[in-house]
C-alpha cells in the first residue's frame, strides 16, 4: 500500500474546509430567510406611524426616559432644520 503524501492531507483539509464554509453559508442564508430579519416594515424615521422603542416596550415611560426622548426629538428636529437650510 502506498503511503499518502502531505499534499494529499492538505488537499483533504482544504476540501473539507470549503465544504464546511459552504454549509455554514447555506445554513445562515436559510436562517435569515425564514426569520423576520430583513422582513420588517419600512417606515420612514420621521413618520408619525413609526413606533419608538419606548412605545414598543409598552408601559408608561419614566420621567427621565421622557425627558431624554424629548431632548432627542428636539435635537433631531434641530438637525433636520439645519440640513434643510443647507439644501436651500
Short mmCIF file of C-alpha atoms in Angstrom, two decimals:
data_model
loop_
_atom_site.label_atom_id
_atom_site.label_comp_id
_atom_site.label_asym_id
_atom_site.label_seq_id
_atom_site.Cartn_x
_atom_site.Cartn_y
_atom_site.Cartn_z
CA UNK A 1 0.00 0.00 0.00
CA UNK A 2 1.30 3.45 -0.96
CA UNK A 3 1.69 6.00 1.76
CA UNK A 4 -0.20 9.30 1.26
CA UNK A 5 1.87 12.41 0.85
CA UNK A 6 1.49 15.54 2.90
CA UNK A 7 -0.11 17.28 -0.08
CA UNK A 8 -2.96 14.76 0.00
CA UNK A 9 -3.70 15.65 3.62
CA UNK A 10 -3.63 19.37 2.85
CA UNK A 11 -5.92 18.81 -0.11
CA UNK A 12 -8.36 16.83 2.03
CA UNK A 13 -8.32 19.54 4.73
CA UNK A 14 -8.88 22.28 2.15
CA UNK A 15 -11.83 20.46 0.57
CA UNK A 16 -13.42 19.78 3.97
CA UNK A 17 -12.93 23.43 4.96
CA UNK A 18 -14.58 24.65 1.76
CA UNK A 19 -17.47 22.24 2.22
CA UNK A 20 -17.84 23.40 5.82
CA UNK A 21 -17.80 27.09 4.92
CA UNK A 22 -20.32 26.46 2.15
CA UNK A 23 -22.56 24.54 4.55
CA UNK A 24 -22.47 27.31 7.13
CA UNK A 25 -23.21 29.88 4.44
CA UNK A 26 -26.20 27.94 3.17
CA UNK A 27 -27.48 27.39 6.72
CA UNK A 28 -27.07 31.07 7.62
CA UNK A 29 -28.77 32.22 4.43
CA UNK A 30 -31.71 29.91 5.11
CA UNK A 31 -31.93 31.02 8.73
CA UNK A 32 -32.08 34.67 7.68
CA UNK A 33 -34.70 34.00 5.01
CA UNK A 34 -37.05 32.15 7.36
CA UNK A 35 -36.53 34.59 10.23
CA UNK A 36 -38.06 38.05 10.46
CA UNK A 37 -34.70 39.70 9.87
CA UNK A 38 -34.98 41.74 6.72
CA UNK A 39 -38.76 41.50 6.67
CA UNK A 40 -39.54 44.44 8.91
CA UNK A 41 -41.88 47.19 7.88
CA UNK A 42 -40.17 50.03 6.07
CA UNK A 43 -41.47 53.05 7.98
CA UNK A 44 -39.53 56.31 7.47
CA UNK A 45 -37.79 57.68 10.55
CA UNK A 46 -39.84 60.88 10.74
CA UNK A 47 -43.18 59.19 10.12
CA UNK A 48 -45.81 59.62 12.86
CA UNK A 49 -46.72 55.95 12.32
CA UNK A 50 -43.26 54.86 13.42
CA UNK A 51 -43.22 53.30 16.86
CA UNK A 52 -40.48 54.39 19.22
CA UNK A 53 -38.61 51.88 21.34
CA UNK A 54 -40.41 53.06 24.46
CA UNK A 55 -43.76 52.60 22.72
CA UNK A 56 -42.73 49.15 21.51
CA UNK A 57 -41.80 48.02 25.01
CA UNK A 58 -45.14 49.17 26.36
CA UNK A 59 -45.97 50.73 29.65
CA UNK A 60 -45.53 54.34 30.63
CA UNK A 61 -42.00 55.67 30.32
CA UNK A 62 -40.26 57.02 33.37
CA UNK A 63 -39.86 60.81 33.73
CA UNK A 64 -36.16 60.51 32.98
CA UNK A 65 -36.86 58.50 29.83
CA UNK A 66 -39.50 61.02 28.74
CA UNK A 67 -37.02 63.85 29.22
CA UNK A 68 -34.32 62.04 27.24
CA UNK A 69 -36.76 61.16 24.46
CA UNK A 70 -37.91 64.78 24.26
CA UNK A 71 -34.31 66.02 24.14
CA UNK A 72 -33.55 63.50 21.38
CA UNK A 73 -36.61 64.58 19.38
CA UNK A 74 -35.68 68.24 19.78
CA UNK A 75 -32.10 67.54 18.69
CA UNK A 76 -33.27 65.58 15.64
CA UNK A 77 -35.70 68.34 14.72
CA UNK A 78 -32.95 70.95 15.05
CA UNK A 79 -30.54 68.92 12.92
CA UNK A 80 -33.26 68.34 10.32
CA UNK A 81 -33.90 72.07 10.10
CA UNK A 82 -30.17 72.74 9.75
CA UNK A 83 -29.93 70.19 6.92
CA UNK A 84 -32.97 71.72 5.23
CA UNK A 85 -31.37 75.18 5.41
CA UNK A 86 -28.16 73.84 3.84
CA UNK A 87 -30.06 72.35 0.90
CA UNK A 88 -31.91 75.60 0.19
#
